[in-house]
Short mmCIF file of C-alpha atoms in Angstrom, two decimals:
data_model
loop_
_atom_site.label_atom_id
_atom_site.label_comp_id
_atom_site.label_asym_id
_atom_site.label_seq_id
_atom_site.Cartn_x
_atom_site.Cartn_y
_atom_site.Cartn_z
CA UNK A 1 -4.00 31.85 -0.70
CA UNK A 2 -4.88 28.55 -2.70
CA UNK A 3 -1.75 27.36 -4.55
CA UNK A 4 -1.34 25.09 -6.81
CA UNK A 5 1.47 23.43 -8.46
CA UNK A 6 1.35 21.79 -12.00
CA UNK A 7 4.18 19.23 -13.45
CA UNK A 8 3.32 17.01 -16.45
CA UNK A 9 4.89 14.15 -16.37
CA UNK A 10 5.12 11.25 -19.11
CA UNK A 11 7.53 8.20 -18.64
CA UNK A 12 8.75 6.62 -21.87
CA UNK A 13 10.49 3.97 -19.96
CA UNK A 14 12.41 1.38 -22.96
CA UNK A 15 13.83 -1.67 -20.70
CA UNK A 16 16.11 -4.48 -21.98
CA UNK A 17 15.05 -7.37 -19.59
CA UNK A 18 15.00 -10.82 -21.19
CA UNK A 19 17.57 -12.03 -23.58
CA UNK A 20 16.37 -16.05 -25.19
CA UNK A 21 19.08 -17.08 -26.49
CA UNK A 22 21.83 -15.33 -23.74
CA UNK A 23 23.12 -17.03 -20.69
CA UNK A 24 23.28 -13.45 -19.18
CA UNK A 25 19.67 -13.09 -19.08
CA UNK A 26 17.98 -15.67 -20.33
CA UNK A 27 16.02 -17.35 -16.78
CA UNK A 28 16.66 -21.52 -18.08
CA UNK A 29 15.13 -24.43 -16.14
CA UNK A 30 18.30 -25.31 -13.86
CA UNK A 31 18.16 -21.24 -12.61
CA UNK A 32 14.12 -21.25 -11.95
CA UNK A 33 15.08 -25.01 -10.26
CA UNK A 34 17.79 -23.08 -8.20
CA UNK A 35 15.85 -19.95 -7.89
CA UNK A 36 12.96 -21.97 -5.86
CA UNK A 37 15.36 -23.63 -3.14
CA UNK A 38 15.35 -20.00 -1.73
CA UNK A 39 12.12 -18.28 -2.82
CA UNK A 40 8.53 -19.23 -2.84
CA UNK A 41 6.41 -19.15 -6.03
CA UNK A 42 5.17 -15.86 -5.03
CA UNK A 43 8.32 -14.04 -4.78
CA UNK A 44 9.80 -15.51 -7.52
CA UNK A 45 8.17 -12.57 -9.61
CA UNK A 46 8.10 -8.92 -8.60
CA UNK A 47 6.21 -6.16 -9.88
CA UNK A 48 7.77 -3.05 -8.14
CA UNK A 49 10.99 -2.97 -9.54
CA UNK A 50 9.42 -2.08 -13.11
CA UNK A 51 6.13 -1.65 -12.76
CA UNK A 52 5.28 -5.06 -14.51
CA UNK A 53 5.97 -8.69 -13.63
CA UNK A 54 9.57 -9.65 -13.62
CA UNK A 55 11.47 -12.71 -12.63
CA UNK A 56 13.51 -11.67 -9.13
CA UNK A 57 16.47 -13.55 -10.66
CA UNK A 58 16.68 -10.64 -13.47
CA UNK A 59 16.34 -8.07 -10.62
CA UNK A 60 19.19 -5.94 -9.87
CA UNK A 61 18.10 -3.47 -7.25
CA UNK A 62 17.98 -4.56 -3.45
CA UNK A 63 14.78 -6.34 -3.12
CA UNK A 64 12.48 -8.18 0.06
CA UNK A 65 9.29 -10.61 -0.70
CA UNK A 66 7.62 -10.70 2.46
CA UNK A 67 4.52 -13.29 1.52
CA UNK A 68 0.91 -14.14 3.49
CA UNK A 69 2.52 -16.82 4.45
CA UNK A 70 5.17 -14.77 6.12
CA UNK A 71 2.64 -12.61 8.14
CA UNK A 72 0.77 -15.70 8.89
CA UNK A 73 4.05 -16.78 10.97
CA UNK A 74 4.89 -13.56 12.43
CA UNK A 75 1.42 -13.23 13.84
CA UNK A 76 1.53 -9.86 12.76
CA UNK A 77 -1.14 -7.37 13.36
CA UNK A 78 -0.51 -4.23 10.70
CA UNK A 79 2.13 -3.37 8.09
CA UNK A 80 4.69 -1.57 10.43
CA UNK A 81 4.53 -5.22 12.58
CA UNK A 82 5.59 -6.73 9.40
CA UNK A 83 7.99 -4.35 8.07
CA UNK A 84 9.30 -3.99 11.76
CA UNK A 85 11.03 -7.71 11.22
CA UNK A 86 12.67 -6.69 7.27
CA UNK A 87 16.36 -5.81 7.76
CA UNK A 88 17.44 -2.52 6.57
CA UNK A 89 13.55 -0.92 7.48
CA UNK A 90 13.30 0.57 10.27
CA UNK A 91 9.75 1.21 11.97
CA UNK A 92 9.08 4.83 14.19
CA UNK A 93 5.89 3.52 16.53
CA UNK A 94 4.25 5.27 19.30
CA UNK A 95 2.64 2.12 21.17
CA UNK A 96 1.87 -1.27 20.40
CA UNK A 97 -0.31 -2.48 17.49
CA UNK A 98 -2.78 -0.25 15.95
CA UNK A 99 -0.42 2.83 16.97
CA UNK A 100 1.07 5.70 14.55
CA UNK A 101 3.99 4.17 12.80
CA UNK A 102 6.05 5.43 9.90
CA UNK A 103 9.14 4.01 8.11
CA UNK A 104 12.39 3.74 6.83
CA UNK A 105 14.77 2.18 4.75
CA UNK A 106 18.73 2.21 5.83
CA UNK A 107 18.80 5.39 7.06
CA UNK A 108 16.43 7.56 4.84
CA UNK A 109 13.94 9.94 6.27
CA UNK A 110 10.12 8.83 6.65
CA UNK A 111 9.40 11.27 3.75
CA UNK A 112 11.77 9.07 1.21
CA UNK A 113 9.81 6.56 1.72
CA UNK A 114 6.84 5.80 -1.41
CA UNK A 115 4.43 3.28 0.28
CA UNK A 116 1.72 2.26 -2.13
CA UNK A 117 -1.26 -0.16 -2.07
CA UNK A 118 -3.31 -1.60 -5.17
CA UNK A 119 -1.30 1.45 -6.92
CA UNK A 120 -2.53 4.03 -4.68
CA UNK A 121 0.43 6.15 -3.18
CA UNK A 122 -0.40 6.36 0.36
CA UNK A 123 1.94 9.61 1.13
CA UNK A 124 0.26 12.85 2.13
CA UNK A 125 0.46 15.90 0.19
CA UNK A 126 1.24 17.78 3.31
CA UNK A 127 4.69 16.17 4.22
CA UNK A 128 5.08 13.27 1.74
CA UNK A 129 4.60 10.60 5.04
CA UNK A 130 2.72 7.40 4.67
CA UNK A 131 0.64 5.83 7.81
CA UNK A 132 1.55 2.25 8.38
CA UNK A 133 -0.13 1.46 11.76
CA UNK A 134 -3.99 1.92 10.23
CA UNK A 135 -3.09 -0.54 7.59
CA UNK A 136 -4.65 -4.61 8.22
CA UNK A 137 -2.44 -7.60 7.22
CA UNK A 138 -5.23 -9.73 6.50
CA UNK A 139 -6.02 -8.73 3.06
CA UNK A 140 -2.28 -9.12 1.86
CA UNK A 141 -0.66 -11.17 -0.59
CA UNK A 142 2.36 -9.96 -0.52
CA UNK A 143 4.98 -6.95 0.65
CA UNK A 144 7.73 -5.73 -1.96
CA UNK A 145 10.14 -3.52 -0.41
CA UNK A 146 12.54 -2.04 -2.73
CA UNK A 147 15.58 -0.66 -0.43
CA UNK A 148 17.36 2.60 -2.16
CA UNK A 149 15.96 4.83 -4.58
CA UNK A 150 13.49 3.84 -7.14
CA UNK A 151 12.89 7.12 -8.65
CA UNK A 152 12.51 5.94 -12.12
CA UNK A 153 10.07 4.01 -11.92
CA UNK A 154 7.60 5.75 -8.89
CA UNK A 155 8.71 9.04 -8.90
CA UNK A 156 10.04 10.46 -5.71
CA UNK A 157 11.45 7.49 -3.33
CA UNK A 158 14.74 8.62 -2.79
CA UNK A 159 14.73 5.69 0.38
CA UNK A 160 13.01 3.03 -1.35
CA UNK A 161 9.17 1.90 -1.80
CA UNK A 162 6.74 -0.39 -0.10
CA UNK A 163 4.62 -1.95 -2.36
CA UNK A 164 1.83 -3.51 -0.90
CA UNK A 165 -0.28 -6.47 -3.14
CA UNK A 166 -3.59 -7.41 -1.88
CA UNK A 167 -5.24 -11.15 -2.38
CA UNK A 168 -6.82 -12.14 -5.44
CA UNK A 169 -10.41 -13.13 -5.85
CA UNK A 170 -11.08 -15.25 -8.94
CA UNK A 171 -10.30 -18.71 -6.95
CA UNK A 172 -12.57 -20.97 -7.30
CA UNK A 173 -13.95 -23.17 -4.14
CA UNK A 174 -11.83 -21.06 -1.90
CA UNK A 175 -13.98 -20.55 1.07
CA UNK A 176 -14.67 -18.66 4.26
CA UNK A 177 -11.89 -17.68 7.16
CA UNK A 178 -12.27 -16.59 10.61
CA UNK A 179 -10.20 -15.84 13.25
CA UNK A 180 -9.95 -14.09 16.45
CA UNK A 181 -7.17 -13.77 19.14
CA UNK A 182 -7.53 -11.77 22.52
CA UNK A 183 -4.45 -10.62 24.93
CA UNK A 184 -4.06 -8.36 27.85
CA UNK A 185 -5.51 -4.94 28.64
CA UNK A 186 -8.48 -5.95 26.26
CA UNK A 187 -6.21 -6.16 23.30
CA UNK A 188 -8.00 -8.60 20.22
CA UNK A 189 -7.59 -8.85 16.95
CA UNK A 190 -10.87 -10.02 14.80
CA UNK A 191 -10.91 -10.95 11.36
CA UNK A 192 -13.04 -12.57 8.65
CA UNK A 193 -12.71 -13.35 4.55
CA UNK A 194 -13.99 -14.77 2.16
CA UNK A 195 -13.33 -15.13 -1.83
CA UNK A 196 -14.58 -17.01 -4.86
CA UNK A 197 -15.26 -17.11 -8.44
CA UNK A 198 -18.99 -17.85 -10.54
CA UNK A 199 -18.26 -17.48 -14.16
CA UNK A 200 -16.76 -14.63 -15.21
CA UNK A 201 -17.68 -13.06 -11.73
CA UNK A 202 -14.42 -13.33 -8.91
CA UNK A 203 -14.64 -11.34 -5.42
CA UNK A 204 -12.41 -11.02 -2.43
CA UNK A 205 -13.86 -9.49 1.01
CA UNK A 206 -12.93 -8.70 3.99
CA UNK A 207 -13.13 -7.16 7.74
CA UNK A 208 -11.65 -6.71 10.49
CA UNK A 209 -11.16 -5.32 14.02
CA UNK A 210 -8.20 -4.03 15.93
CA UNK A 211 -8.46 -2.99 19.50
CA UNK A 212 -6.67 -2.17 22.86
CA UNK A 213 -7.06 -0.69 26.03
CA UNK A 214 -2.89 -0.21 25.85
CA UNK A 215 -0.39 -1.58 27.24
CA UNK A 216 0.62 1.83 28.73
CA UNK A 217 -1.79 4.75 30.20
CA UNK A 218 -3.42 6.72 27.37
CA UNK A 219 -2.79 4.30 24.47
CA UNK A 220 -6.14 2.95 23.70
CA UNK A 221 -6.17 1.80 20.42
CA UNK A 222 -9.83 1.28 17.98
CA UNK A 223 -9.38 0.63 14.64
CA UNK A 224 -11.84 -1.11 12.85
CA UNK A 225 -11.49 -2.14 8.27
CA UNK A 226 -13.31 -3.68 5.16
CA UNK A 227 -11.95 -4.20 1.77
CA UNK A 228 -13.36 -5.23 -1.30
CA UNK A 229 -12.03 -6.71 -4.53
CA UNK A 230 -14.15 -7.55 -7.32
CA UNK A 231 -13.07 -8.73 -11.06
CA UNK A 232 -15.29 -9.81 -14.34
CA UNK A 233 -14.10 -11.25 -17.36
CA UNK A 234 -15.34 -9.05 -20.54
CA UNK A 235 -13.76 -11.93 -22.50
CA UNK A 236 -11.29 -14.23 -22.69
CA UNK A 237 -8.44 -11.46 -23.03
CA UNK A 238 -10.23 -8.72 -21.67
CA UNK A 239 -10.50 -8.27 -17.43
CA UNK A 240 -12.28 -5.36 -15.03
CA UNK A 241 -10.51 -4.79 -11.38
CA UNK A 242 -12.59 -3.05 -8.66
CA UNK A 243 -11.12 -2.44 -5.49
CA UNK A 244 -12.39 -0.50 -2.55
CA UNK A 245 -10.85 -0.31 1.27
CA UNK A 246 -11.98 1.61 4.21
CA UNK A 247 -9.90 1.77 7.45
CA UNK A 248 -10.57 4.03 10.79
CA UNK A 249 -9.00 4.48 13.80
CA UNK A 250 -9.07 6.35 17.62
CA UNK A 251 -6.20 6.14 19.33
CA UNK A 252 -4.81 7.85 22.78
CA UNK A 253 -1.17 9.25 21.73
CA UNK A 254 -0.21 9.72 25.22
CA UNK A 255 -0.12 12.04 28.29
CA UNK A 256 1.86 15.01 29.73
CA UNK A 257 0.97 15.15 33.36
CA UNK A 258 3.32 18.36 33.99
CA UNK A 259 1.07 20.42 31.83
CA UNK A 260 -2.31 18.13 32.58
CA UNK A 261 -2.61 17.50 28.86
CA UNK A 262 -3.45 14.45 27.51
CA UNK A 263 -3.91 14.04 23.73
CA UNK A 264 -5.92 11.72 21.07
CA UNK A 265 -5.62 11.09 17.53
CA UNK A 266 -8.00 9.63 14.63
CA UNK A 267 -7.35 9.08 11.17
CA UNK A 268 -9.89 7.95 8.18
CA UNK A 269 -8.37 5.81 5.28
CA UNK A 270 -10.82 5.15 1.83
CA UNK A 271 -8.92 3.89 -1.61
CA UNK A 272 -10.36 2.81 -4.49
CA UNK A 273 -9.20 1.25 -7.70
CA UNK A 274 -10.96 1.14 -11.29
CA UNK A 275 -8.42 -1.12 -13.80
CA UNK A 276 -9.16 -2.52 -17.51
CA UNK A 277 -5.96 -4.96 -18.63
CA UNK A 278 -6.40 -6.44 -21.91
CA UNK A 279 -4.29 -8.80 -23.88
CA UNK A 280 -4.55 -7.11 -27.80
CA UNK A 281 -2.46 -9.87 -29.35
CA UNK A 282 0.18 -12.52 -27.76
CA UNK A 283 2.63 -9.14 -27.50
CA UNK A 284 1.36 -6.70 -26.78
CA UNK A 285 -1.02 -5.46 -23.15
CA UNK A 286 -2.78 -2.64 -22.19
CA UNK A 287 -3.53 -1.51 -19.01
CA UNK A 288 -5.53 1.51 -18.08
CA UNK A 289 -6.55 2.58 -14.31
CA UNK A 290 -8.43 4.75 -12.22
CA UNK A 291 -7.60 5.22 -8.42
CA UNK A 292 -9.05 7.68 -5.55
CA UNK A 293 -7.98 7.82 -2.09
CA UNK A 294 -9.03 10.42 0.75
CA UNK A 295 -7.39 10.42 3.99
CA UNK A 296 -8.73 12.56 7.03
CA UNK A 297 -6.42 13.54 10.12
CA UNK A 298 -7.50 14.81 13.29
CA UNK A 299 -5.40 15.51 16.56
CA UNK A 300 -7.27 16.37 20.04
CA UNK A 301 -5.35 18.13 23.14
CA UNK A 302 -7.55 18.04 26.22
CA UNK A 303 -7.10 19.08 29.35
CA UNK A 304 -6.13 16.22 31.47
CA UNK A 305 -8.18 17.08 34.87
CA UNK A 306 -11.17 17.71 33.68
CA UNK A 307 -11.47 16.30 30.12
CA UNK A 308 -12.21 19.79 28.76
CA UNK A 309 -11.46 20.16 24.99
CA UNK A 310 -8.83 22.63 24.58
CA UNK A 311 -7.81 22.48 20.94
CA UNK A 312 -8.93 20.01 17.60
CA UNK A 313 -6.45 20.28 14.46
CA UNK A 314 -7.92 18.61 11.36
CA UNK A 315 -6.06 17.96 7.77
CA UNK A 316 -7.56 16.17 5.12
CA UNK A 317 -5.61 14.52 1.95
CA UNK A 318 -7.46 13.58 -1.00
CA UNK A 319 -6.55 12.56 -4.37
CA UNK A 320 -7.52 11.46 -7.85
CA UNK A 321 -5.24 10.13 -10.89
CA UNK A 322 -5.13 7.93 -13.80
CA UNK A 323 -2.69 5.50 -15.68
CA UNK A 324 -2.18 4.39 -18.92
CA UNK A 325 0.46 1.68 -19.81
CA UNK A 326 1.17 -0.49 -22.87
CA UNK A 327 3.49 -3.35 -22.95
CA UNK A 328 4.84 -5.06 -25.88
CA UNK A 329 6.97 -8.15 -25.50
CA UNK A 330 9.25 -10.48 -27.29
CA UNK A 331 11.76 -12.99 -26.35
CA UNK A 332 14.61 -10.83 -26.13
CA UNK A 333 13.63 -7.21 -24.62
CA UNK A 334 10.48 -5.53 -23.36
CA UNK A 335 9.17 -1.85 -23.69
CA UNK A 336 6.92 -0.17 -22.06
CA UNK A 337 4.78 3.40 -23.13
CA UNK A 338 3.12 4.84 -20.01
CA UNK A 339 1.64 8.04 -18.70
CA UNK A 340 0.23 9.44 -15.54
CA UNK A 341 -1.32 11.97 -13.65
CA UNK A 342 -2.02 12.93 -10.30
CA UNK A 343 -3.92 15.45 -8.71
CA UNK A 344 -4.30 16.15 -4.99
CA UNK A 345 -5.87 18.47 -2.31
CA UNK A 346 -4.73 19.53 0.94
CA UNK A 347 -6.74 21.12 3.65
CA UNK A 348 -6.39 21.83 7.05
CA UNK A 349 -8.05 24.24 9.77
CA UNK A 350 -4.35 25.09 10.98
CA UNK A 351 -2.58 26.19 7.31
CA UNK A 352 -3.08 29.86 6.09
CA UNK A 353 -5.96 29.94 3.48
CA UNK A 354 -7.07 26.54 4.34
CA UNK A 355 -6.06 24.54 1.27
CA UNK A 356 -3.26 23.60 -1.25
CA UNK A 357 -3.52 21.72 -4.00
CA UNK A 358 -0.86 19.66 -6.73
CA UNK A 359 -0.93 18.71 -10.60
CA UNK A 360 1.52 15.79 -11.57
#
């Protein structure tokens, strides 16, 4: 039986944040000057806290700024290698890079976890878990991870959120990038990007390739990704945001010799974004997005012997919603009018009646 589930929802969200004139909040020169010995430019602003740019030095919640530069040092390979290293998250993997992984924050359960990219929640309607081994590094600007709940502002994250920012195009004489690195048991890591600006025209692209043959029996690992970000100036105040990713992966998940099964796993990841921000005075913003995202699951058991094909589950995820958001600003407080909604589908060949589906 098809069931669905509808919840409006509409967030009048009025937020005191900067004060001029008042030592308590106001961010002077000799705190940005502090502010910098410990932060980098990048993390000196967050978005995730509020859902708009804020200075981290008027942030009260528990917050980590992992930057490119960061994951350029760690040499890591997906998001659950980065969030692996942040204290307080801790990272459930099945193998080595490329693998299943999940997260959480100081203790939570996987499913308290919000992990979002470009604005796109990546949880599943089915148990509210988001995939972090699928997801490349190379197209990442930065990592916010806010640790406790953040309800308020993204809805159910009882155990924090992950907010995941992707690189800018727009930057002018930027260039190309390629890199490659090969290990053990066939395990390499390819990537390539490029990004630039003509006009009013700015783009961001990217691919890459993730494989291994495991680094134990039945962990073979094939994941392969492109991403696209595109953005046009309408006018001097007025911006369009496209973004588009694809990821895919085939992975072994292991073997159970005592019952001569061995089992595979796949999983197909495609987001997109639509955004229009516009400035309609020196006060006052509007921002109004689009976003898609379809996610397809599929687990194989096979018979270990012989290779036979006993059993194939497959789920699929997919989702459409919509934002509206206006910001006005002065020197003393900013408020913010927003709305969205939500709307996803859940199927799967193993769930009575085949599908279920959710308003918010």
């Amino acid at each position: 039986m098809e069931r669905f589930t509808s919840q409006v929802l509409v967030l009048i969200i009025a937020v005191s944040v900067f004060a001029h004139t008042s030592p308590a909040f106001a961010q002077s020169d000799e705190v940005k000057n502090f502010m910098s010995m410990y932060f980098t430019p990048e993390e000196l602003v967050v978005q995730s806290v509020t859902r708009s740019p804020k200075p981290i030095s008027q942030v009260a919640e528990n917050v980590t700024v992992v930057t490119a530069a960061d994951i350029e040092l760690m040499n890591a390979h997906s998001v659950a290698d980065v969030l692996n290293t942040v204290t307080g998250v801790q990272v459930w993997m099945t193998g080595g890079p490329g693998q299943s992984a999940t997260a959480m924050i100081q203790g939570s359960e996987q499913f308290h976890v919000t992990v979002i990219l470009d604005g796109v929640v990546l949880n599943t309607l089915s148990d509210n878990i988001a995939e972090l081994g699928i997801l490349p590094v190379q197209n990442i600007e930065k990592i916010e991870i806010i640790k406790g709940p953040a309800s308020s502002a993204w809805g159910s994250a009882l155990g924090g959120v992950v907010n995941i920012i992707t690189k800018a195009g727009g930057i002018i004489n930027q260039g190309n990038t390629l890199s490659a690195s090969y290990g053990i048991k066939n395990s390499g890591d390819l990537r390539a990007e490029t990004r630039g600006k003509e006009d009013k025209f700015g783009y961001y692209l990217t691919a890459g390739r993730l494989q291994s043959n495991g680094l134990t029996e039945h962990f073979k690992v094939s994941d392969n990704n492109a991403y696209t970000k595109l953005t046009y100036d309408l006018t001097d105040k007025t911006s369009i945001l496209f973004t588009l990713g694809y990821a895919e992966t085939a992975r072994g998940n292991g073997l159970d010799t005592l019952n001569d099964r061995s089992y595979d796993n796949g999983q197909k990841l495609m987001h997109s974004t639509l955004t229009i921000n516009s400035a309609l005075s020196n006060k006052v913003e509007l921002n109004i997005s689009f976003r898609t995202i379809r996610q397809e699951f599929t687990t194989g058991i096979n018979l270990l012997s012989s290779g036979e094909l006993l059993n194939k589950y497959k789920d699929e995820d997919n989702g459409q919603g919509a934002s509206a958001k206006l910001t006005w600003k002065n020197t003393r407080n900013t408020f913010v009018l927003g709305a969205d909604y939500d709307y996803k589908v859940f199927k799967s060949n193993s769930m009575t009646g085949g599908e279920q589906g959710m308003k918010k």
